[in-house]
mmCIF file of C-alpha atoms in Angstrom:
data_model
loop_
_atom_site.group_PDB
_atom_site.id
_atom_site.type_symbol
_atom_site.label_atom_id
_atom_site.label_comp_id
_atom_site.label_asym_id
_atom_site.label_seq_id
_atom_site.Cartn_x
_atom_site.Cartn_y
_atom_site.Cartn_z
ATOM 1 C CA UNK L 1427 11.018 30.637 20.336
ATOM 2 C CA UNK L 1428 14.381 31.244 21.944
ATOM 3 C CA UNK L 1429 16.249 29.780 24.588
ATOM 4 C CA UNK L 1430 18.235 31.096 27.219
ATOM 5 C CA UNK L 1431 22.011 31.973 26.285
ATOM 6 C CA UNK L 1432 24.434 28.672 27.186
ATOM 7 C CA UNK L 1433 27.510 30.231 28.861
ATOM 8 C CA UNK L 1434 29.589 27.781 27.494
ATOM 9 C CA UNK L 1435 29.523 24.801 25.763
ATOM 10 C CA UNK L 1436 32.193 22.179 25.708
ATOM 11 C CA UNK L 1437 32.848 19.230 23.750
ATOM 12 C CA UNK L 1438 29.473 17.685 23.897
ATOM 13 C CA UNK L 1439 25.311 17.793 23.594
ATOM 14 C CA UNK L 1440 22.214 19.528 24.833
ATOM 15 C CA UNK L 1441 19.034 19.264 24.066
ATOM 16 C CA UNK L 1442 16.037 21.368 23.898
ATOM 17 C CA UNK L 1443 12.340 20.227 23.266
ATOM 18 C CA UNK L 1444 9.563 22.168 22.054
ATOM 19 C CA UNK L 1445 5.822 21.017 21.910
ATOM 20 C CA UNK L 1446 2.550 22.956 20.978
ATOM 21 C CA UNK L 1447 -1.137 21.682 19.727
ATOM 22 C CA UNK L 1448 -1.330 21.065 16.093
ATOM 23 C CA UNK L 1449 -3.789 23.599 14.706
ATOM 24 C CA UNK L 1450 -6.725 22.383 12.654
ATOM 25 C CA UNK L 1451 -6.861 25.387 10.245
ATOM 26 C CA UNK L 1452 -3.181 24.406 8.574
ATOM 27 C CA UNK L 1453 -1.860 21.885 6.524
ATOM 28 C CA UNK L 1454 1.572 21.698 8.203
ATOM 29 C CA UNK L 1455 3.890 23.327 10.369
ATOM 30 C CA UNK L 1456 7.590 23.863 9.484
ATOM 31 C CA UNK L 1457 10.434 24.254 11.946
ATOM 32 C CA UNK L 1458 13.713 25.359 11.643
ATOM 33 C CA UNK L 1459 16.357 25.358 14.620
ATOM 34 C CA UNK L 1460 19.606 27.736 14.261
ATOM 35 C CA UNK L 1461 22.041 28.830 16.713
ATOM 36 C CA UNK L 1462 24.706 31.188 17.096
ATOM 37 C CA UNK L 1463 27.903 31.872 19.176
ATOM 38 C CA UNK L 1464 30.551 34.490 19.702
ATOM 39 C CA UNK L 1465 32.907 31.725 19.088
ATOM 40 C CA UNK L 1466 34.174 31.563 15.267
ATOM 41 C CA UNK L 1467 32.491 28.357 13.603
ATOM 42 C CA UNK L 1468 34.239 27.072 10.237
ATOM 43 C CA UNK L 1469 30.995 25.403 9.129
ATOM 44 C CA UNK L 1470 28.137 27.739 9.819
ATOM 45 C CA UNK L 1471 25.655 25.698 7.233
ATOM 46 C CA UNK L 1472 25.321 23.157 9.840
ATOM 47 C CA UNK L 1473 23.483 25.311 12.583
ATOM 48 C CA UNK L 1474 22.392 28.518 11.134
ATOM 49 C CA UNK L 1475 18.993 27.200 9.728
ATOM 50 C CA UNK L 1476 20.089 26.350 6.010
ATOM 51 C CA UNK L 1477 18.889 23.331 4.910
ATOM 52 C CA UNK L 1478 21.663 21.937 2.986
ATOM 53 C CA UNK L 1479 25.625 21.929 4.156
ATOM 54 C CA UNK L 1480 27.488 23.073 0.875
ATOM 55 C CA UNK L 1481 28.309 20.103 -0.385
ATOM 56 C CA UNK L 1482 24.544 19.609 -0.620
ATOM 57 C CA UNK L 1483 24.014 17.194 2.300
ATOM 58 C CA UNK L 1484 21.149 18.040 4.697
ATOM 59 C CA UNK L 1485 21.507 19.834 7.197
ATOM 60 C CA UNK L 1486 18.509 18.526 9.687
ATOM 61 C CA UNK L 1487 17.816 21.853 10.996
ATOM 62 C CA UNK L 1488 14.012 21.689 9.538
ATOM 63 C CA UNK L 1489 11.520 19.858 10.243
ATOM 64 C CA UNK L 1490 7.821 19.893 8.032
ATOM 65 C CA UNK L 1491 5.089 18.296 10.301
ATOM 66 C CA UNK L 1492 1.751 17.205 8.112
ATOM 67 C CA UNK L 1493 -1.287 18.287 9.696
ATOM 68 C CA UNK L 1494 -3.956 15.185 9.077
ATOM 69 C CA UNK L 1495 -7.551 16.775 8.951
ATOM 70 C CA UNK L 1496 -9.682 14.657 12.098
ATOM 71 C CA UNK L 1497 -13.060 14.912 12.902
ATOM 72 C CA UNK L 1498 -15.037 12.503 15.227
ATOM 73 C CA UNK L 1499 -18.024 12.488 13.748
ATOM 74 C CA UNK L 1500 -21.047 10.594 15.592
ATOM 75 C CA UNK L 1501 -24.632 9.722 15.346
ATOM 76 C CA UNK L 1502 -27.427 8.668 16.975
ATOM 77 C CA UNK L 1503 -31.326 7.569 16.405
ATOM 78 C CA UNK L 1504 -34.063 8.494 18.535
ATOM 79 C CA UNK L 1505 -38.202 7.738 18.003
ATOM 80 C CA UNK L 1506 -41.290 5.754 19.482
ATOM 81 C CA UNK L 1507 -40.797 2.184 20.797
ATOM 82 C CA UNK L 1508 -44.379 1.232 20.255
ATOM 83 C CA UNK L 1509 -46.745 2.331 17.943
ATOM 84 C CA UNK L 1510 -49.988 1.011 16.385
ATOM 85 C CA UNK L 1511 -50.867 0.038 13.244
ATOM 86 C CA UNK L 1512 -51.160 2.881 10.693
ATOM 87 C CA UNK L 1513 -49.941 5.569 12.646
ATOM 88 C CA UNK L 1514 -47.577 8.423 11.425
ATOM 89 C CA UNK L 1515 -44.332 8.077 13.295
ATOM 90 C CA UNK L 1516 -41.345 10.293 13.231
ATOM 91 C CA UNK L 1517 -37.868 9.378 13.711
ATOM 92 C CA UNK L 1518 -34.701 12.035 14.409
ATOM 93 C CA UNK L 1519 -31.423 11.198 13.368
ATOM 94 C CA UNK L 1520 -28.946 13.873 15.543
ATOM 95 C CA UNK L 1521 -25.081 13.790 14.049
ATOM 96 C CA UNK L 1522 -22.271 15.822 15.724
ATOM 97 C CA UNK L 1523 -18.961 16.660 14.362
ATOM 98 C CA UNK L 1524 -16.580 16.340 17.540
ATOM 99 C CA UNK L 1525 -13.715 18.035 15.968
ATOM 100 C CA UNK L 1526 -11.415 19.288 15.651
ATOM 101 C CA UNK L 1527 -11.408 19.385 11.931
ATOM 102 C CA UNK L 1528 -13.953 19.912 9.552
ATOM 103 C CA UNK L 1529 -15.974 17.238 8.626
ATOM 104 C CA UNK L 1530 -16.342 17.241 4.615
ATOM 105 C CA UNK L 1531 -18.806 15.469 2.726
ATOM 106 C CA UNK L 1532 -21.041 13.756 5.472
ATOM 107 C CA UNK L 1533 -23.290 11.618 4.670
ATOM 108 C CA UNK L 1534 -26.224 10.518 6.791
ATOM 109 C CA UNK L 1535 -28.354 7.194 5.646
ATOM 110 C CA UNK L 1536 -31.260 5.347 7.633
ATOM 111 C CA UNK L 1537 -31.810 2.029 6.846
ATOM 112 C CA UNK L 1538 -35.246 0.951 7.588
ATOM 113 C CA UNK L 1539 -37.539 -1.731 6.065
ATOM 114 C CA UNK L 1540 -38.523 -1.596 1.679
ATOM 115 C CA UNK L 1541 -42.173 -0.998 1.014
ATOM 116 C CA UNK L 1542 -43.148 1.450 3.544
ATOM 117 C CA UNK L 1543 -46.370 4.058 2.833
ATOM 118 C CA UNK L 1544 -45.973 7.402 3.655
ATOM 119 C CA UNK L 1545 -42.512 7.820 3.906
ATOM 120 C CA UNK L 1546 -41.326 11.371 4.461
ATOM 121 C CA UNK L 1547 -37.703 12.330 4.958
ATOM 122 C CA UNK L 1548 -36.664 15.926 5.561
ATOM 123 C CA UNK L 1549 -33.399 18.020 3.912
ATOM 124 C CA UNK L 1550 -33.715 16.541 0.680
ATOM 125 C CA UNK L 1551 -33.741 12.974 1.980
ATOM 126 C CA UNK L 1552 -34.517 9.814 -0.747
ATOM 127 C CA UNK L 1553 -36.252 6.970 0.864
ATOM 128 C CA UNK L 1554 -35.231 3.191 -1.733
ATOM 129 C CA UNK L 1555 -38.618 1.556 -1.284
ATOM 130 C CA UNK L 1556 -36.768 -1.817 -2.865
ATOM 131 C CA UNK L 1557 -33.514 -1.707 -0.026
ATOM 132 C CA UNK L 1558 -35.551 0.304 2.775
ATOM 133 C CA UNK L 1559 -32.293 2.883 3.060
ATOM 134 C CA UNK L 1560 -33.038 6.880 2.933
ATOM 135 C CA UNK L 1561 -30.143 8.800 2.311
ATOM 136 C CA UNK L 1562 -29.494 12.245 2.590
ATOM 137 C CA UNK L 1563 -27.340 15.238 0.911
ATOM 138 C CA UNK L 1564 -23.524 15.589 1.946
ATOM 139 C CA UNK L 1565 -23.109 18.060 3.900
ATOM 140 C CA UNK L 1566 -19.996 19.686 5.713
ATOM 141 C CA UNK L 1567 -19.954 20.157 9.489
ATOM 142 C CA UNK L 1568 -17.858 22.321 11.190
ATOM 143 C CA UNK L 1569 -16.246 21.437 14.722
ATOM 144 C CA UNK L 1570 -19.415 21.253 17.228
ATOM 145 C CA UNK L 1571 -21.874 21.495 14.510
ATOM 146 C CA UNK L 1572 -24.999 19.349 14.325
ATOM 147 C CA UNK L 1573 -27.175 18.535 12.286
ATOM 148 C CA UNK L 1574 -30.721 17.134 12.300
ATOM 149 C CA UNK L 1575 -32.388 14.906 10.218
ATOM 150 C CA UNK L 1576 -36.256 12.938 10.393
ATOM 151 C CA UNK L 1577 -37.687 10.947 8.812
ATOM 152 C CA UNK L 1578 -41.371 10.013 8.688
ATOM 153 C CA UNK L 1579 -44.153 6.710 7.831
ATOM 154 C CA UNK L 1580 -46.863 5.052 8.193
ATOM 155 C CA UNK L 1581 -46.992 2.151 10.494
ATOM 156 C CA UNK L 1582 -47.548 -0.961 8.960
ATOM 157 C CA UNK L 1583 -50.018 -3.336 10.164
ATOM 158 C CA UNK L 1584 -47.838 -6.014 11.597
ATOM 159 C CA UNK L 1585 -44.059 -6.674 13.288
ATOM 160 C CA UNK L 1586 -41.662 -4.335 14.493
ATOM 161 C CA UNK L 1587 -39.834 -1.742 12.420
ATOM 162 C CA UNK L 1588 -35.959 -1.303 13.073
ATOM 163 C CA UNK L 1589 -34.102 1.834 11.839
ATOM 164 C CA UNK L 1590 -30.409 2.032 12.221
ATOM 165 C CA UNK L 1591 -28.677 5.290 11.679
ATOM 166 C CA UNK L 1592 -25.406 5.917 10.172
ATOM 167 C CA UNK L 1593 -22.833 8.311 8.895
ATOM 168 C CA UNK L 1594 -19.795 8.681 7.357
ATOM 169 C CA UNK L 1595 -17.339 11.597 6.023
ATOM 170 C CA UNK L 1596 -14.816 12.429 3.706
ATOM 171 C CA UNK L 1597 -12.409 13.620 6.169
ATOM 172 C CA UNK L 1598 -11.012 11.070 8.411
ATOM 173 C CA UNK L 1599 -12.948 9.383 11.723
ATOM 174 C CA UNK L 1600 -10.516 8.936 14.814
ATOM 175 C CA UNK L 1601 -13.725 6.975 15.832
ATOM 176 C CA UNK L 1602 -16.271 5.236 13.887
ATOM 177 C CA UNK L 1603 -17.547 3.255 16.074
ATOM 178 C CA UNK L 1604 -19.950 6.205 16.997
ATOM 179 C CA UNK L 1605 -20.949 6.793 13.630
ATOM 180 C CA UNK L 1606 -21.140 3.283 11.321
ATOM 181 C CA UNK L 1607 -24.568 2.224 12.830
ATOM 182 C CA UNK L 1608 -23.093 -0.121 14.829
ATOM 183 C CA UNK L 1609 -23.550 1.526 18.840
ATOM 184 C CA UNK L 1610 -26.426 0.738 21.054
ATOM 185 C CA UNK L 1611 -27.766 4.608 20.328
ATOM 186 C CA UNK L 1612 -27.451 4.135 16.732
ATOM 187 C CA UNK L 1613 -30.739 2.139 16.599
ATOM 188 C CA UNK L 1614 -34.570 2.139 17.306
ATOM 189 C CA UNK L 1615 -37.071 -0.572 17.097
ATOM 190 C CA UNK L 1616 -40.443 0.128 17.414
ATOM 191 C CA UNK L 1617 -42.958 -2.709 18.455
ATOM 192 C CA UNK L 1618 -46.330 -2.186 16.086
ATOM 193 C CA UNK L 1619 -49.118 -3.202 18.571
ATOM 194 C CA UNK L 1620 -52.591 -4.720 17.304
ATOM 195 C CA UNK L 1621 -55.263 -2.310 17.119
ATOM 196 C CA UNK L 1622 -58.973 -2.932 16.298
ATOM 197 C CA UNK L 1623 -61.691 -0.346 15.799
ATOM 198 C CA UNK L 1624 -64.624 -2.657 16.860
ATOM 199 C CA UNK L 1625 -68.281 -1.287 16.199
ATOM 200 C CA UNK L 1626 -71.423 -2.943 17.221
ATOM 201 C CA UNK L 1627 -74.498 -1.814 16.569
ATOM 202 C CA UNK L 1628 -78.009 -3.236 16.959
ATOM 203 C CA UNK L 1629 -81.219 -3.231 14.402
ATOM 204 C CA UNK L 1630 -84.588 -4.881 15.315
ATOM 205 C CA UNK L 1631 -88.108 -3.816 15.219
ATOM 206 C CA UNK L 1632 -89.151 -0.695 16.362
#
Protein backbone atom coordinates (compact mmCIF):
# COMPACT_ATOMS: atom_id res chain seq x y z
CA UNK A 1 0.00 0.00 0.00
CA UNK A 2 1.23 3.53 -0.55
CA UNK A 3 0.37 6.75 0.65
CA UNK A 4 0.05 9.95 -0.87
CA UNK A 5 3.43 12.03 -1.27
CA UNK A 6 3.89 14.54 2.05
CA UNK A 7 5.04 17.87 0.52
CA UNK A 8 7.02 18.55 3.31
CA UNK A 9 7.72 17.44 6.50
CA UNK A 10 9.14 19.45 9.32
CA UNK A 11 10.50 18.71 12.57
CA UNK A 12 7.84 16.42 13.78
CA UNK A 13 5.25 13.17 13.37
CA UNK A 14 2.55 11.69 11.22
CA UNK A 15 0.89 8.85 11.33
CA UNK A 16 -0.67 6.47 9.03
CA UNK A 17 -2.92 3.39 9.93
CA UNK A 18 -3.62 0.46 7.97
CA UNK A 19 -6.25 -2.32 8.81
CA UNK A 20 -7.48 -5.42 6.76
CA UNK A 21 -9.30 -8.92 7.89
CA UNK A 22 -6.94 -11.51 9.02
CA UNK A 23 -7.20 -14.36 6.52
CA UNK A 24 -7.92 -17.85 7.78
CA UNK A 25 -5.80 -19.72 5.17
CA UNK A 26 -2.26 -18.14 6.69
CA UNK A 27 -0.32 -18.47 9.59
CA UNK A 28 0.78 -14.81 9.81
CA UNK A 29 1.08 -11.71 8.08
CA UNK A 30 4.31 -9.64 8.00
CA UNK A 31 4.55 -5.90 7.48
CA UNK A 32 7.17 -3.76 6.72
CA UNK A 33 6.84 0.20 6.50
CA UNK A 34 9.70 2.23 4.48
CA UNK A 35 9.78 5.64 3.24
CA UNK A 36 11.70 7.74 1.09
CA UNK A 37 12.50 11.47 0.37
CA UNK A 38 14.36 13.65 -2.06
CA UNK A 39 15.94 15.06 0.95
CA UNK A 40 19.50 13.38 1.78
CA UNK A 41 19.02 11.15 5.05
CA UNK A 42 22.40 10.18 6.96
CA UNK A 43 20.71 7.12 8.50
CA UNK A 44 18.67 5.42 5.85
CA UNK A 45 18.49 1.92 8.04
CA UNK A 46 15.98 3.56 10.13
CA UNK A 47 13.13 4.01 7.44
CA UNK A 48 13.95 2.09 4.41
CA UNK A 49 12.43 -1.29 5.63
CA UNK A 50 15.70 -3.00 7.11
CA UNK A 51 15.17 -4.50 10.15
CA UNK A 52 18.20 -3.74 12.04
CA UNK A 53 20.05 -0.05 12.21
CA UNK A 54 23.85 -0.98 11.72
CA UNK A 55 24.82 -1.12 14.90
CA UNK A 56 22.35 -4.01 15.11
CA UNK A 57 19.50 -2.30 17.01
CA UNK A 58 15.98 -2.78 15.58
CA UNK A 59 14.73 -0.89 13.47
CA UNK A 60 10.70 -1.32 14.14
CA UNK A 61 9.84 -1.07 10.61
CA UNK A 62 8.27 -4.83 10.67
CA UNK A 63 5.77 -6.09 12.16
CA UNK A 64 4.85 -10.30 12.14
CA UNK A 65 1.11 -10.68 13.15
CA UNK A 66 0.22 -14.56 14.27
CA UNK A 67 -2.79 -15.74 12.71
CA UNK A 68 -4.68 -17.98 15.64
CA UNK A 69 -6.76 -20.75 13.79
CA UNK A 70 -10.81 -20.07 15.23
CA UNK A 71 -13.64 -22.00 14.57
CA UNK A 72 -17.04 -21.75 16.44
CA UNK A 73 -18.02 -24.94 16.42
CA UNK A 74 -21.70 -25.81 17.76
CA UNK A 75 -24.10 -28.55 18.35
CA UNK A 76 -27.34 -29.44 18.92
CA UNK A 77 -29.76 -32.63 19.76
CA UNK A 78 -32.99 -33.20 18.30
CA UNK A 79 -35.55 -36.56 18.77
CA UNK A 80 -39.03 -37.72 20.25
CA UNK A 81 -40.23 -36.31 23.62
CA UNK A 82 -42.43 -39.26 24.33
CA UNK A 83 -42.20 -42.60 23.39
CA UNK A 84 -43.51 -45.98 24.65
CA UNK A 85 -42.02 -48.73 26.00
CA UNK A 86 -39.93 -50.80 23.56
CA UNK A 87 -40.05 -48.69 20.72
CA UNK A 88 -37.10 -47.91 18.29
CA UNK A 89 -36.29 -44.25 18.62
CA UNK A 90 -33.85 -42.21 16.70
CA UNK A 91 -31.98 -39.31 17.82
CA UNK A 92 -29.89 -36.63 15.37
CA UNK A 93 -27.06 -34.92 16.62
CA UNK A 94 -26.49 -31.73 13.87
CA UNK A 95 -22.81 -29.93 14.50
CA UNK A 96 -21.76 -26.82 12.49
CA UNK A 97 -18.40 -25.37 12.14
CA UNK A 98 -19.11 -21.45 12.18
CA UNK A 99 -15.76 -20.51 10.99
CA UNK A 100 -13.76 -19.10 9.99
CA UNK A 101 -11.08 -21.64 10.45
CA UNK A 102 -11.02 -25.14 10.07
CA UNK A 103 -12.18 -27.14 12.67
CA UNK A 104 -9.56 -30.15 13.23
CA UNK A 105 -10.17 -33.16 15.05
CA UNK A 106 -13.94 -32.85 16.14
CA UNK A 107 -15.25 -34.95 18.18
CA UNK A 108 -18.94 -35.59 18.70
CA UNK A 109 -20.12 -37.79 21.97
CA UNK A 110 -23.81 -38.48 23.25
CA UNK A 111 -24.17 -39.28 26.59
CA UNK A 112 -27.22 -41.24 27.25
CA UNK A 113 -28.13 -43.84 29.93
CA UNK A 114 -25.64 -47.56 30.36
CA UNK A 115 -27.54 -50.70 29.57
CA UNK A 116 -29.61 -49.78 26.70
CA UNK A 117 -30.86 -52.72 23.96
CA UNK A 118 -30.62 -52.01 20.58
CA UNK A 119 -28.38 -49.33 20.42
CA UNK A 120 -27.39 -48.23 16.94
CA UNK A 121 -25.12 -45.29 16.23
CA UNK A 122 -24.25 -44.26 12.68
CA UNK A 123 -20.51 -43.10 11.14
CA UNK A 124 -18.66 -45.47 13.04
CA UNK A 125 -20.20 -44.46 16.36
CA UNK A 126 -19.29 -46.76 19.82
CA UNK A 127 -22.10 -46.81 22.24
CA UNK A 128 -20.17 -47.69 26.43
CA UNK A 129 -23.06 -49.78 27.69
CA UNK A 130 -21.23 -49.38 31.40
CA UNK A 131 -21.04 -45.07 31.15
CA UNK A 132 -24.09 -44.72 28.58
CA UNK A 133 -21.65 -42.26 26.27
CA UNK A 134 -21.41 -43.05 22.29
CA UNK A 135 -18.68 -41.44 20.73
CA UNK A 136 -17.87 -40.92 17.35
CA UNK A 137 -14.71 -40.61 14.83
CA UNK A 138 -12.80 -37.14 14.65
CA UNK A 139 -13.51 -35.60 11.96
CA UNK A 140 -12.42 -32.16 10.35
CA UNK A 141 -15.01 -29.57 9.33
CA UNK A 142 -14.45 -26.97 7.12
CA UNK A 143 -16.02 -23.34 7.61
CA UNK A 144 -20.00 -23.93 7.15
CA UNK A 145 -19.69 -27.59 7.11
CA UNK A 146 -22.03 -29.91 8.99
CA UNK A 147 -22.18 -32.86 9.91
CA UNK A 148 -24.84 -35.38 10.99
CA UNK A 149 -24.85 -37.92 13.35
CA UNK A 150 -27.92 -40.55 14.94
CA UNK A 151 -28.10 -42.59 17.02
CA UNK A 152 -30.66 -45.32 17.65
CA UNK A 153 -32.49 -47.80 20.80
CA UNK A 154 -34.86 -49.46 22.15
CA UNK A 155 -37.07 -47.87 24.65
CA UNK A 156 -36.87 -49.19 27.90
CA UNK A 157 -39.80 -50.08 29.86
CA UNK A 158 -39.79 -47.40 32.47
CA UNK A 159 -38.54 -43.46 33.18
CA UNK A 160 -37.39 -40.98 30.90
CA UNK A 161 -34.23 -41.17 28.81
CA UNK A 162 -32.00 -37.92 28.60
CA UNK A 163 -29.33 -37.54 25.85
CA UNK A 164 -27.07 -34.59 25.91
CA UNK A 165 -24.96 -33.83 22.92
CA UNK A 166 -21.56 -32.50 22.80
CA UNK A 167 -18.50 -31.59 20.85
CA UNK A 168 -15.28 -30.44 20.97
CA UNK A 169 -12.17 -29.68 18.50
CA UNK A 170 -8.67 -29.46 18.24
CA UNK A 171 -8.60 -26.07 16.90
CA UNK A 172 -9.67 -23.42 19.20
CA UNK A 173 -13.63 -22.50 20.21
CA UNK A 174 -14.27 -18.59 20.39
CA UNK A 175 -17.50 -20.16 21.90
CA UNK A 176 -18.13 -23.27 23.69
CA UNK A 177 -20.88 -22.63 25.21
CA UNK A 178 -22.69 -23.87 21.97
CA UNK A 179 -20.86 -26.92 21.80
CA UNK A 180 -19.92 -28.50 25.59
CA UNK A 181 -23.50 -29.92 26.12
CA UNK A 182 -24.32 -27.39 28.26
CA UNK A 183 -27.22 -25.05 26.00
CA UNK A 184 -30.89 -25.60 26.21
CA UNK A 185 -30.64 -27.23 22.39
CA UNK A 186 -27.94 -29.44 23.42
CA UNK A 187 -30.40 -31.84 25.13
CA UNK A 188 -33.51 -34.16 24.70
CA UNK A 189 -35.51 -36.01 27.19
CA UNK A 190 -37.91 -38.28 26.17
CA UNK A 191 -40.83 -39.29 28.60
CA UNK A 192 -41.34 -43.39 28.15
CA UNK A 193 -45.18 -43.68 28.55
CA UNK A 194 -46.88 -47.02 29.94
CA UNK A 195 -48.17 -49.19 27.37
CA UNK A 196 -50.20 -52.43 27.80
CA UNK A 197 -51.26 -54.86 25.09
CA UNK A 198 -54.40 -56.18 26.97
CA UNK A 199 -56.18 -59.35 25.41
CA UNK A 200 -59.32 -60.88 26.62
CA UNK A 201 -60.75 -63.61 25.35
CA UNK A 202 -63.65 -65.85 26.40
CA UNK A 203 -64.00 -69.94 26.50
CA UNK A 204 -67.22 -71.70 27.71
CA UNK A 205 -69.36 -74.38 26.38
CA UNK A 206 -70.37 -74.48 23.05
Amino acid sequence: MTFPPIASLPVSTVLRTISFVAPANRSSIANTARSSSPTPDPFPRNNDGSTTNKDGTPTNSSVTTTITPNADVSTVKSGPTAANPGAAIVYTITTTNNGPSVAEGVTITDRIVPALAGVTASDGGIYDPQTGIVTFPATALTSGAIAIRTIGFTVPQTGTVSNTASSRAATPDSNPSNNDGSGATATVATTIDPGADVVTQKTGPG
